[in-house]
JSON list of C-alpha atoms in Angstrom, two decimals:
[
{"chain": "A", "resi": 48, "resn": "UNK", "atom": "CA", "xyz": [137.05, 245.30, 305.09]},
{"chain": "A", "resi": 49, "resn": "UNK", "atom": "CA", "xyz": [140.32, 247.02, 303.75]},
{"chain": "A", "resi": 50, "resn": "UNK", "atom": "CA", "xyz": [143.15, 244.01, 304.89]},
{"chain": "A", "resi": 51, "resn": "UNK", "atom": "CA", "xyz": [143.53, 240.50, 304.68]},
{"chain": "A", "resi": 52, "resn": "UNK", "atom": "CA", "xyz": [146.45, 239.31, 306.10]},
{"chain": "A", "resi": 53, "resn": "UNK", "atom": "CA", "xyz": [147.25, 236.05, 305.09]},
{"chain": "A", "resi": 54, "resn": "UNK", "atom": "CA", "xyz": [149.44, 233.60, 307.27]},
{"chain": "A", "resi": 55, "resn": "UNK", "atom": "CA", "xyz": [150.74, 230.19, 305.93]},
{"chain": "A", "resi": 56, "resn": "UNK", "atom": "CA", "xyz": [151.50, 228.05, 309.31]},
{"chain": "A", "resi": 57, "resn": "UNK", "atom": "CA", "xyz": [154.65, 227.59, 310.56]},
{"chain": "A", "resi": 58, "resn": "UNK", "atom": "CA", "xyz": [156.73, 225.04, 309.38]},
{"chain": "A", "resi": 59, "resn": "UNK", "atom": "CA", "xyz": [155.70, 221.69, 310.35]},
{"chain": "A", "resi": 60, "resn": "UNK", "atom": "CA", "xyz": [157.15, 218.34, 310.74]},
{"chain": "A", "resi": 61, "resn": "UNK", "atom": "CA", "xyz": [156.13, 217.44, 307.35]},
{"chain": "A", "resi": 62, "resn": "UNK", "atom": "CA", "xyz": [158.00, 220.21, 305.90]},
{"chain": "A", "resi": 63, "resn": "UNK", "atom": "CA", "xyz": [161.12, 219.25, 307.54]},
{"chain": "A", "resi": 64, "resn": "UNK", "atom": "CA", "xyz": [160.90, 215.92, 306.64]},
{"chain": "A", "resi": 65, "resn": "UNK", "atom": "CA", "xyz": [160.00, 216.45, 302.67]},
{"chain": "A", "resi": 66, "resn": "UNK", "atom": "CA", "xyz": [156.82, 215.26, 302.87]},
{"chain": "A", "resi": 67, "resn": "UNK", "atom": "CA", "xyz": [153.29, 216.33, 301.61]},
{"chain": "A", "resi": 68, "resn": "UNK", "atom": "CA", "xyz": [151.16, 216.73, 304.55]},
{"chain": "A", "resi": 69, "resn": "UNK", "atom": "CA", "xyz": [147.91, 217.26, 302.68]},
{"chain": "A", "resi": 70, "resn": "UNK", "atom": "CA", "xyz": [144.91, 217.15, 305.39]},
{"chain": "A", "resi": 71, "resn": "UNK", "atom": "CA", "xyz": [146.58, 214.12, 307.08]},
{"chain": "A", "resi": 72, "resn": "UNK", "atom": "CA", "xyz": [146.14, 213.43, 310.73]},
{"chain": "A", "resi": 73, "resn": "UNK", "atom": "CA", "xyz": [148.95, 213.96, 312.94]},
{"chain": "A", "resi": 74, "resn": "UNK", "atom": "CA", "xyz": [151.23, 216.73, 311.18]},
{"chain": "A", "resi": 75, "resn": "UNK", "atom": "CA", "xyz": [152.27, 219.36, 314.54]},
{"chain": "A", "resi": 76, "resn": "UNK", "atom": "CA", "xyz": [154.27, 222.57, 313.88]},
{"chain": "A", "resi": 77, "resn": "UNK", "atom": "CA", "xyz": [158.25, 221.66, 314.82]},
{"chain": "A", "resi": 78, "resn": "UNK", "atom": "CA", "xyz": [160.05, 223.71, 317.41]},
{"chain": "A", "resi": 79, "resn": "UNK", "atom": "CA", "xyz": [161.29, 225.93, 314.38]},
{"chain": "A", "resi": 80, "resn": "UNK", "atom": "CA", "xyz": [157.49, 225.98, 313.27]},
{"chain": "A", "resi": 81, "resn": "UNK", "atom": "CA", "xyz": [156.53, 226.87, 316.76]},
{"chain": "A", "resi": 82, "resn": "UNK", "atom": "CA", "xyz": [158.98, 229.71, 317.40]},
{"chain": "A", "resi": 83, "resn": "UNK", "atom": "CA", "xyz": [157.87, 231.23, 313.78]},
{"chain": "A", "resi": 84, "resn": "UNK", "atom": "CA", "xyz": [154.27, 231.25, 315.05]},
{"chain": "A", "resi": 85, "resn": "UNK", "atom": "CA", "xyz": [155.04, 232.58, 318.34]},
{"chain": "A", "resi": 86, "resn": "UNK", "atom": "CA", "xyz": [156.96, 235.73, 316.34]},
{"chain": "A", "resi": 87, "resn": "UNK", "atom": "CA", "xyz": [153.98, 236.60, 314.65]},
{"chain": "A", "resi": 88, "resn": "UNK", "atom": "CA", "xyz": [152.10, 237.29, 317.95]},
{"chain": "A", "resi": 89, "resn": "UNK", "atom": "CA", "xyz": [153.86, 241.25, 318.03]},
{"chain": "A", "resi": 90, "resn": "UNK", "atom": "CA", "xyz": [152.74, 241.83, 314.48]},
{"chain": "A", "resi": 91, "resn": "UNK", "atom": "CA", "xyz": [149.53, 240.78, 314.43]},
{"chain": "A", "resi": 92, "resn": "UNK", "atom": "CA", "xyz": [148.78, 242.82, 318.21]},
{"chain": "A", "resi": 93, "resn": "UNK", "atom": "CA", "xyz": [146.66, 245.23, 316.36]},
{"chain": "A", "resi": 94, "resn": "UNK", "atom": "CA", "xyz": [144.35, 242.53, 314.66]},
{"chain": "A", "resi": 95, "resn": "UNK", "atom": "CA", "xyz": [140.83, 241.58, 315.55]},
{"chain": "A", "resi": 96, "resn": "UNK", "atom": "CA", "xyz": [139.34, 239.38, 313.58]},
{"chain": "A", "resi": 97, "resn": "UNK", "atom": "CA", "xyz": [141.06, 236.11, 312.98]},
{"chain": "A", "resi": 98, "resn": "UNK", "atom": "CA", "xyz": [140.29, 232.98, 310.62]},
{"chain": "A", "resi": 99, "resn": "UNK", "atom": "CA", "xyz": [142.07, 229.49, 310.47]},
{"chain": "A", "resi": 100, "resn": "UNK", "atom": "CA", "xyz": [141.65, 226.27, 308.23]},
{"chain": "A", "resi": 101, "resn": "UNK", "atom": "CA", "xyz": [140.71, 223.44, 310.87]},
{"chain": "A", "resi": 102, "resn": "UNK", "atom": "CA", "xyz": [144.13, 221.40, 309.62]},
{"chain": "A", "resi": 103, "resn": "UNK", "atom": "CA", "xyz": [145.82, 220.98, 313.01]},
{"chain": "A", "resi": 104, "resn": "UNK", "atom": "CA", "xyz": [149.30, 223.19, 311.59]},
{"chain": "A", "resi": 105, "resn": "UNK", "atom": "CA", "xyz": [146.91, 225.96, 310.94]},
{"chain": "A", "resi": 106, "resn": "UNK", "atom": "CA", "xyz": [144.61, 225.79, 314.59]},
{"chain": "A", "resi": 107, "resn": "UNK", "atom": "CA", "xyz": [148.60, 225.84, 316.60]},
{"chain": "A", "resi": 108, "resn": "UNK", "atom": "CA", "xyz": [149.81, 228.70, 314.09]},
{"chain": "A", "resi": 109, "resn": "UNK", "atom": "CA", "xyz": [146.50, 230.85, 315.18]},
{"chain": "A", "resi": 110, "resn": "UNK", "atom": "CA", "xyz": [146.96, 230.28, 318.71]},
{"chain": "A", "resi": 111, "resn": "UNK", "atom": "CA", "xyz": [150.31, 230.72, 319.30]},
{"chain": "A", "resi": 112, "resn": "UNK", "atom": "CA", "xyz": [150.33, 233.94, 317.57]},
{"chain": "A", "resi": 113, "resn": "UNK", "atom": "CA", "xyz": [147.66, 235.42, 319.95]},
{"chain": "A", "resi": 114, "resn": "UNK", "atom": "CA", "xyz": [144.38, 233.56, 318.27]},
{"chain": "A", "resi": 115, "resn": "UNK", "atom": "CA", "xyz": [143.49, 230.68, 320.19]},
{"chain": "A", "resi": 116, "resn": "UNK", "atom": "CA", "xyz": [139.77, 231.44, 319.42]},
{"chain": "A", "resi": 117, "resn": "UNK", "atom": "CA", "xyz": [140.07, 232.42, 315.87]},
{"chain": "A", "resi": 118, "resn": "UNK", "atom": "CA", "xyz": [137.05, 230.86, 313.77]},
{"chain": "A", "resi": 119, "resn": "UNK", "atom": "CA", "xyz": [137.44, 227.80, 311.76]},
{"chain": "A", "resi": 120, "resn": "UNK", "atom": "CA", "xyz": [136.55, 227.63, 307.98]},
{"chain": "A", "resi": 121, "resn": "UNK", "atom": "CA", "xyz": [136.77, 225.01, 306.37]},
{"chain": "A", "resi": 122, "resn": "UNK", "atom": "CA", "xyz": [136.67, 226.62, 302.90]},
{"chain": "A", "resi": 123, "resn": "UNK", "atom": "CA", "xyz": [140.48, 227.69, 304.03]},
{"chain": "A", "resi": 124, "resn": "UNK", "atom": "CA", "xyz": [141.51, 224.16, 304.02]},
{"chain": "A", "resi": 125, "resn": "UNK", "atom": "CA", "xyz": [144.55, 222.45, 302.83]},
{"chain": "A", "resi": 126, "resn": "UNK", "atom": "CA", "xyz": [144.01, 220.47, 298.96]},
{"chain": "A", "resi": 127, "resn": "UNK", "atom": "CA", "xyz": [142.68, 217.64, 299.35]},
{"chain": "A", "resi": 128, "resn": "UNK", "atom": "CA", "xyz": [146.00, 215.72, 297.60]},
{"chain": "A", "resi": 129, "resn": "UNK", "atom": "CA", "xyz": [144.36, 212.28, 297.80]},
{"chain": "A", "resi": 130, "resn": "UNK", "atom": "CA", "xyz": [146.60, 209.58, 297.14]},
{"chain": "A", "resi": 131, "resn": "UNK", "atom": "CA", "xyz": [149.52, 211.70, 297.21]},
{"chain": "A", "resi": 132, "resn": "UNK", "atom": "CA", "xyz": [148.75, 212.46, 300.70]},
{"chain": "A", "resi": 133, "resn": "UNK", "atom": "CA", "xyz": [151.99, 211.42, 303.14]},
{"chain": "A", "resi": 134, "resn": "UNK", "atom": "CA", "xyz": [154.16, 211.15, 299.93]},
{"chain": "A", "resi": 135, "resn": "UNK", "atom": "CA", "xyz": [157.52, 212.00, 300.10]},
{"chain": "A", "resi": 136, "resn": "UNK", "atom": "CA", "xyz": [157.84, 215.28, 297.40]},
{"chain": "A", "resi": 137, "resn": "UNK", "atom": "CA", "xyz": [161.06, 213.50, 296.13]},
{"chain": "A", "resi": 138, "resn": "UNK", "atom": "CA", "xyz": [159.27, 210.71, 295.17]},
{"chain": "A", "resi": 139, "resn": "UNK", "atom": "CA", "xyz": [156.38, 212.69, 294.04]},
{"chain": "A", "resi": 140, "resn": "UNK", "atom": "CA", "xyz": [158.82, 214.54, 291.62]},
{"chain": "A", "resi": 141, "resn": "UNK", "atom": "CA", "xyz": [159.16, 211.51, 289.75]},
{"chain": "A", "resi": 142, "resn": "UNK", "atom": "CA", "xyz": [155.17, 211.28, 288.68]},
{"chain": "A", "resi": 143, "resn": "UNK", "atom": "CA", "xyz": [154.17, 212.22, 285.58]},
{"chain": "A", "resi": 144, "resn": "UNK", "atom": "CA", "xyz": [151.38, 214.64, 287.00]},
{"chain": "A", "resi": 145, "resn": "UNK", "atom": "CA", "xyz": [154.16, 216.37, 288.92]},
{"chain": "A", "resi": 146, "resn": "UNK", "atom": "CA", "xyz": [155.40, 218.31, 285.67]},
{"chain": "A", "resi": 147, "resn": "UNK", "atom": "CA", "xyz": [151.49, 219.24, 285.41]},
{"chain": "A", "resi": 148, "resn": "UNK", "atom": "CA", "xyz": [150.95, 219.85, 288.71]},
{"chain": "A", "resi": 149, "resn": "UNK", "atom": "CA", "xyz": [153.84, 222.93, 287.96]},
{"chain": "A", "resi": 150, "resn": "UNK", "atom": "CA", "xyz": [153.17, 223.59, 284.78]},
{"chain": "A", "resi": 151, "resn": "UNK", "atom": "CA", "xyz": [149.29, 223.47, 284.15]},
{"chain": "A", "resi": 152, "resn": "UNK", "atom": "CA", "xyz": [148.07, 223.13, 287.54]},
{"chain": "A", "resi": 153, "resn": "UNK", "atom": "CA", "xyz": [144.05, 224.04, 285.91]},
{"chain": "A", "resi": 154, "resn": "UNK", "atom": "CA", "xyz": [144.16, 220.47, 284.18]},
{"chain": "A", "resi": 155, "resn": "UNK", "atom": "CA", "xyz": [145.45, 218.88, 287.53]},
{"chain": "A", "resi": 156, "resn": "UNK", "atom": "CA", "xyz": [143.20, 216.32, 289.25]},
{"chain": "A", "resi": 157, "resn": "UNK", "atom": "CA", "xyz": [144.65, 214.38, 292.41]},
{"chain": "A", "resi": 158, "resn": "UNK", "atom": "CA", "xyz": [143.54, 210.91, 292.27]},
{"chain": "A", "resi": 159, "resn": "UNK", "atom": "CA", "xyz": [141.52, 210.14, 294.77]},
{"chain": "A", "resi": 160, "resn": "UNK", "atom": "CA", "xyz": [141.25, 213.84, 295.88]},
{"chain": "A", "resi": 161, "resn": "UNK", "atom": "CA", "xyz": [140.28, 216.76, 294.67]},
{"chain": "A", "resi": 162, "resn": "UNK", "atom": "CA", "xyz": [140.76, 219.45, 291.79]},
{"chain": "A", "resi": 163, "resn": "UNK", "atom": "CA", "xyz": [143.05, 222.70, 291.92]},
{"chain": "A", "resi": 164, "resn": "UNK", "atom": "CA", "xyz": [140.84, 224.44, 290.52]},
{"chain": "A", "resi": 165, "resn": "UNK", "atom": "CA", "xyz": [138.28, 223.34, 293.31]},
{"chain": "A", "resi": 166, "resn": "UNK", "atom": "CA", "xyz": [140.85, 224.21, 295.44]},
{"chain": "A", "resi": 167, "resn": "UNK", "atom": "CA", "xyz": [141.36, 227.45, 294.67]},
{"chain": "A", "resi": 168, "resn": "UNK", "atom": "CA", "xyz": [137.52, 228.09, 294.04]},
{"chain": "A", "resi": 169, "resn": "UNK", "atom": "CA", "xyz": [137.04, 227.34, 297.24]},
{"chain": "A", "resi": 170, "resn": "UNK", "atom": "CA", "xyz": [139.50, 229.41, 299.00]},
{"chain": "A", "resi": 171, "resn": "UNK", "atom": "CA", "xyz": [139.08, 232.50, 296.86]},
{"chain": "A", "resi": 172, "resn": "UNK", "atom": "CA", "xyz": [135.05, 232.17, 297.92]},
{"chain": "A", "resi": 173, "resn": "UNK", "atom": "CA", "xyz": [136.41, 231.70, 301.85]},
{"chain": "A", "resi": 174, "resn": "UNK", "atom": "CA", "xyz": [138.15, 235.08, 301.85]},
{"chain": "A", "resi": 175, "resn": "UNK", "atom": "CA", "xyz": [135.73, 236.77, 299.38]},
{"chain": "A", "resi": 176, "resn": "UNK", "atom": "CA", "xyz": [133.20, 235.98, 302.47]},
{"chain": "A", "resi": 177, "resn": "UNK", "atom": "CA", "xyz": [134.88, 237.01, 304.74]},
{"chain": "A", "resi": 178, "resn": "UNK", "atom": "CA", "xyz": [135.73, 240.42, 303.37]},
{"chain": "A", "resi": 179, "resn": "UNK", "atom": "CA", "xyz": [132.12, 240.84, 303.52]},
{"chain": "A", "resi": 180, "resn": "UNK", "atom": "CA", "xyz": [131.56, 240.06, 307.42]},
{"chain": "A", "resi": 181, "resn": "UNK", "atom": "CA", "xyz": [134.23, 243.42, 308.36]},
{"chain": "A", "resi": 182, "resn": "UNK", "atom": "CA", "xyz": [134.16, 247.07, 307.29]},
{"chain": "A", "resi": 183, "resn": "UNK", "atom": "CA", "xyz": [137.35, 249.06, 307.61]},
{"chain": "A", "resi": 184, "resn": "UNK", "atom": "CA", "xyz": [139.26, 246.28, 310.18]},
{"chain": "A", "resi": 185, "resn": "UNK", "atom": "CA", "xyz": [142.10, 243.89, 309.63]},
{"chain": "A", "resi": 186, "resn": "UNK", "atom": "CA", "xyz": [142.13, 240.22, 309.37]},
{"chain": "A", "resi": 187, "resn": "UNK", "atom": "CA", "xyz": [143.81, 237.43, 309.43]},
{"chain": "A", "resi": 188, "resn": "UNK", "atom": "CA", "xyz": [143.41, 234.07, 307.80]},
{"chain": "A", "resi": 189, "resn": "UNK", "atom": "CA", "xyz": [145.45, 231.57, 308.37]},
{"chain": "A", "resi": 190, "resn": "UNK", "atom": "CA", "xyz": [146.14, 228.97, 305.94]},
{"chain": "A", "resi": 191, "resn": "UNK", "atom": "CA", "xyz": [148.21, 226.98, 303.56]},
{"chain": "A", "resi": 192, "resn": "UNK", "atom": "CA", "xyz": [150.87, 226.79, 300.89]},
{"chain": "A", "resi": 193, "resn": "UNK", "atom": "CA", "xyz": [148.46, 226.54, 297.79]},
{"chain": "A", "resi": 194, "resn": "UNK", "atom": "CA", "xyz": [145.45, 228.14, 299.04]},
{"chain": "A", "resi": 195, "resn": "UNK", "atom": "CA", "xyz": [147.41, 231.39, 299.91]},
{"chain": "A", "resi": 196, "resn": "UNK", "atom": "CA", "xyz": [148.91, 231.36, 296.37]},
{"chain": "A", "resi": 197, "resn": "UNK", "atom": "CA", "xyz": [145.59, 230.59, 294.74]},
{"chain": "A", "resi": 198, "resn": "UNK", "atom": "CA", "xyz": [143.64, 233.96, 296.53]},
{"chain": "A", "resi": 199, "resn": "UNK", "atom": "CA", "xyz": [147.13, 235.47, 295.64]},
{"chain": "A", "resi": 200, "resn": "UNK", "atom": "CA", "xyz": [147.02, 235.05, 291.75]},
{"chain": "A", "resi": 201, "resn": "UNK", "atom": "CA", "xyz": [143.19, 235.30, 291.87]},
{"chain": "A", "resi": 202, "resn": "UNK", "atom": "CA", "xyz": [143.71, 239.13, 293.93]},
{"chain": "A", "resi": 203, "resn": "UNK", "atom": "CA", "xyz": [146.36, 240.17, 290.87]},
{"chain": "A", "resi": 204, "resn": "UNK", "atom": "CA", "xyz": [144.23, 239.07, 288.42]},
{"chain": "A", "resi": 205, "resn": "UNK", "atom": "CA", "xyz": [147.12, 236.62, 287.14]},
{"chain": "A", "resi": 206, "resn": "UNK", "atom": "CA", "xyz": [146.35, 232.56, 285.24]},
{"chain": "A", "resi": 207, "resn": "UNK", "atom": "CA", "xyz": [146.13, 230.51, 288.02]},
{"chain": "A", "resi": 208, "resn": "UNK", "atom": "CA", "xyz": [148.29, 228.11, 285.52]},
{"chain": "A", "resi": 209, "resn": "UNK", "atom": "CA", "xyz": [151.01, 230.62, 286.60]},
{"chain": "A", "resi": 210, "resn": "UNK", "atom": "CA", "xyz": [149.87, 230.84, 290.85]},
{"chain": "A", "resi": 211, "resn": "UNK", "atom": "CA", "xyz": [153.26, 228.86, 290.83]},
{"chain": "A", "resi": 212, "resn": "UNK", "atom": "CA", "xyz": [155.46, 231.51, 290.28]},
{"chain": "A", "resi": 213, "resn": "UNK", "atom": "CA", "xyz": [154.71, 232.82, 293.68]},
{"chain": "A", "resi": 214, "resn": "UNK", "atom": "CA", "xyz": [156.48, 232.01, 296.79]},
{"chain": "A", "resi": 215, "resn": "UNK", "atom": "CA", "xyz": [155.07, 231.85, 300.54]},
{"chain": "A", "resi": 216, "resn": "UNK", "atom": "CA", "xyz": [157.22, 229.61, 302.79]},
{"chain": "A", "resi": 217, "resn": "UNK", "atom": "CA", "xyz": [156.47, 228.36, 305.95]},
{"chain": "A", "resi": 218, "resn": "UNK", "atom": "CA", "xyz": [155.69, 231.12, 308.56]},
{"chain": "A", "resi": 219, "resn": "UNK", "atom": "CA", "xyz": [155.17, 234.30, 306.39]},
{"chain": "A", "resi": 220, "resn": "UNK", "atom": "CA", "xyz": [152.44, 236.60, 305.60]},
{"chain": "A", "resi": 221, "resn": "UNK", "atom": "CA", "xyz": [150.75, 237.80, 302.80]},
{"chain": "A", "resi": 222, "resn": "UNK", "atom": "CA", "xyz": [148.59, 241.00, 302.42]},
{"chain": "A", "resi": 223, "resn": "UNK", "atom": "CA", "xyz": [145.37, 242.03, 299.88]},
{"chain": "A", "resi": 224, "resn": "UNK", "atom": "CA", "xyz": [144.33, 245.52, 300.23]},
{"chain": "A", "resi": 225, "resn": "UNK", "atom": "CA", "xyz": [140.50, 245.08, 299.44]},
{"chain": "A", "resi": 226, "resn": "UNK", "atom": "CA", "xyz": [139.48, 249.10, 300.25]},
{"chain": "A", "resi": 227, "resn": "UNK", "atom": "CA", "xyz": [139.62, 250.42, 296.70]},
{"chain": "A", "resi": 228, "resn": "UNK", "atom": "CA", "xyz": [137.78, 249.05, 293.39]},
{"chain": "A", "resi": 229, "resn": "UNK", "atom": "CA", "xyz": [140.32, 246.47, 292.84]},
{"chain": "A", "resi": 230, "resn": "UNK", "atom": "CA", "xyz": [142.34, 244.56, 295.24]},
{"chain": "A", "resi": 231, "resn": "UNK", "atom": "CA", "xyz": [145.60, 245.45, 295.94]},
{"chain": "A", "resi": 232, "resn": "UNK", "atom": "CA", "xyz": [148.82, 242.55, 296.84]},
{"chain": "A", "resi": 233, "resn": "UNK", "atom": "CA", "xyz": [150.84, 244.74, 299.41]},
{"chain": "A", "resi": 234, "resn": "UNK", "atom": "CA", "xyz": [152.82, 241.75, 299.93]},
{"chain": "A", "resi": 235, "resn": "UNK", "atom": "CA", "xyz": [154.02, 238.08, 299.24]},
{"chain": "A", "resi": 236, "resn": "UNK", "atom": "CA", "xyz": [155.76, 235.82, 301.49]},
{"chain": "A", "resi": 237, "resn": "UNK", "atom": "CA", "xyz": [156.85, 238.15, 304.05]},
{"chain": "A", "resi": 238, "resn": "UNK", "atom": "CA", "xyz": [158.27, 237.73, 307.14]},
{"chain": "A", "resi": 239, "resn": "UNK", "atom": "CA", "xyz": [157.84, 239.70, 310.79]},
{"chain": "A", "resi": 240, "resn": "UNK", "atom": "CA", "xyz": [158.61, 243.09, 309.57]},
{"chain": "A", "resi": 241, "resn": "UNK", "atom": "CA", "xyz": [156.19, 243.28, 306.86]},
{"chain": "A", "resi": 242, "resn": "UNK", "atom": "CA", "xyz": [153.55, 245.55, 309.35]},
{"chain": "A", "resi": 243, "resn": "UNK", "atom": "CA", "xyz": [153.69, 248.55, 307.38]},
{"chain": "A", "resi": 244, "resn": "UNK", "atom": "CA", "xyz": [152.04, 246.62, 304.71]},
{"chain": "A", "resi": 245, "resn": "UNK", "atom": "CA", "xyz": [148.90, 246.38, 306.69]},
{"chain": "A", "resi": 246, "resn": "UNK", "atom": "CA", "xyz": [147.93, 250.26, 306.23]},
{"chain": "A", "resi": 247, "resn": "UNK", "atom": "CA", "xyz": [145.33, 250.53, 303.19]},
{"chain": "A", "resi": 248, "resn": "UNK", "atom": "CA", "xyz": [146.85, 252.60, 300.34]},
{"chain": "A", "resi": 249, "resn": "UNK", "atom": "CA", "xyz": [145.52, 255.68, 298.74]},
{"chain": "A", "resi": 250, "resn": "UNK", "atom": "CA", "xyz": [145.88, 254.20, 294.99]},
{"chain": "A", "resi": 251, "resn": "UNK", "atom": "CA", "xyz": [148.62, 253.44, 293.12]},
{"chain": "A", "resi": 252, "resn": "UNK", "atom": "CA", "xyz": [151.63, 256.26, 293.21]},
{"chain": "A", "resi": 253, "resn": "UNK", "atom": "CA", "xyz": [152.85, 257.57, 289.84]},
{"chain": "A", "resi": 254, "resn": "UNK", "atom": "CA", "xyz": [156.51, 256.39, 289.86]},
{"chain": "A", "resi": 255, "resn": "UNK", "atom": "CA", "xyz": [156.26, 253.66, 292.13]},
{"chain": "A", "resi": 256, "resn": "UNK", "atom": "CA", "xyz": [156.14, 256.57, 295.24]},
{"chain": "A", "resi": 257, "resn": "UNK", "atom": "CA", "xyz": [159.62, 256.25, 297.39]},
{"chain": "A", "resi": 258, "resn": "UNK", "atom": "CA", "xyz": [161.26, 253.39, 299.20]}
]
C-alpha cells in the first residue's frame, strides 16, 4: 500500500447546528454536506479500495462519492464522547475538561465514554491494518474529525497532546504516503483539488523541490 486517503464526512446537521454528534443515532449529512460528498466522487475515480466508519455521516459520505459498498470498520469510528454526546459545543466550552480536552487531550477521559488515547489507538491500528491488506493501490478511509487528526499526528510522528493543532473540516481529505520507510503527510484538510497529492513521492527533495 503506498496511499491512504483520508476523508472526514461531509458536513452534517450536527455541524451546522453546533452540536457534538459523537456516535449518536440520527445525525444525516445536510444538503451542503451532501453536495461536498457528491464533489469528491471525480477525485476519488481512480480509487479502489474504500473503507468507512459504520456512523451513518460516514456510510452517506462513502456512497455518494462513488462507494456505496465500501467496507465498514468499526475501528474507524467516531469517539465515543459519552455524556457529552448531543451537547451543544458552546455549552461544552464552558466544562472544565474542555480546556483539557485542547490542551492535554492524553489525560482526557469522557465520562461515561471512552479515552482519547483509546481513540486514537484504535484508529491508528484501523489504518495500520489496512495498509497491510493492499500493495501499491490507493485507498480511502472515510472517517471523522478526531480520528483523522489522531492517524495524522501519529503518521508525523508529532505528541498526540498537540493532534489539535491540525485542522480537517467537514468534507476534506487527507493523504499518508506509506511507500517509503517512514510515512509521509502529503496533505491536511484539503479540499477537491488536492489529487496530485495522491502520487507516492520519491523521498524528500533537497530545498523543498518547486511549487
Amino acid at each position: 500500500m503506498s496511499i491512504v486517503i483520508l476523508v472526514r464526512h461531509g458536513r452534517s446537521t450536527a455541524n451546522a447546528e453546533g452540536i457534538l454528534a459523537g456516535r449518536a443515532d440520527g445525525v444525516d449529512l445536510d444538503e451542503h454536506g451532501r453536495a461536498q460528498a457528491a464533489g469528491l466522487a471525480e477525485v476519488l475515480v481512480d480509487v479502489s479500495h474504500a473503507y468507512t466508519s459504520p456512523i451513518a455521516r460516514c456510510r452517506q459520505t462513502a456512497e455518494l462519492a462513488g462507494f456505496p459498498s465500501a467496507v465498514v470498520v468499526d475501528g474507524l469510528s467516531e469517539c465515543d464522547y459519552g455524556h457529552w454526546t448531543g451537547g451543544k459545543l458552546a455549552d461544552l466550552a464552558k466544562e472544565g475538561l474542555w480546556e483539557q480536552v485542547q490542551a492535554q487531550p492524553s489525560l482526557v477521559e469522557f465520562p461515561g465514554g471512552e479515552t482519547m488515547l483509546t481513540m486514537r489507538d484504535r484508529t491508528v491500528g484501523a489504518v495500520r491494518e489496512i495498509v497491510g491488506r493492499h500493495s501499491g493501490e490507493p485507498a480511502v478511509v472515510f472517517s471523522h474529525g478526531d480520528p483523522i487528526k489522531a492517524i495524522l499526528a501519529d503518521a508525523l510522528a508529532i505528541p498526540f497532546d498537540e493532534f489539535q493543532r491540525l485542522d480537517v473540516p467537514p468534507g476534506s481529505l487527507s493523504v499518508i504516503d506509506f511507500s517509503g520507510a517512514k510515512p509521509v503527510v502529503r496533505l491536511v484538510g484539503g479540499g477537491v483539488d488536492a489529487r496530485r497529492a495522491f502520487v507516492p513521492s520519491h523521498g524528500a527533495t533537497v530545498g523543498g523541490g518547486v511549487g
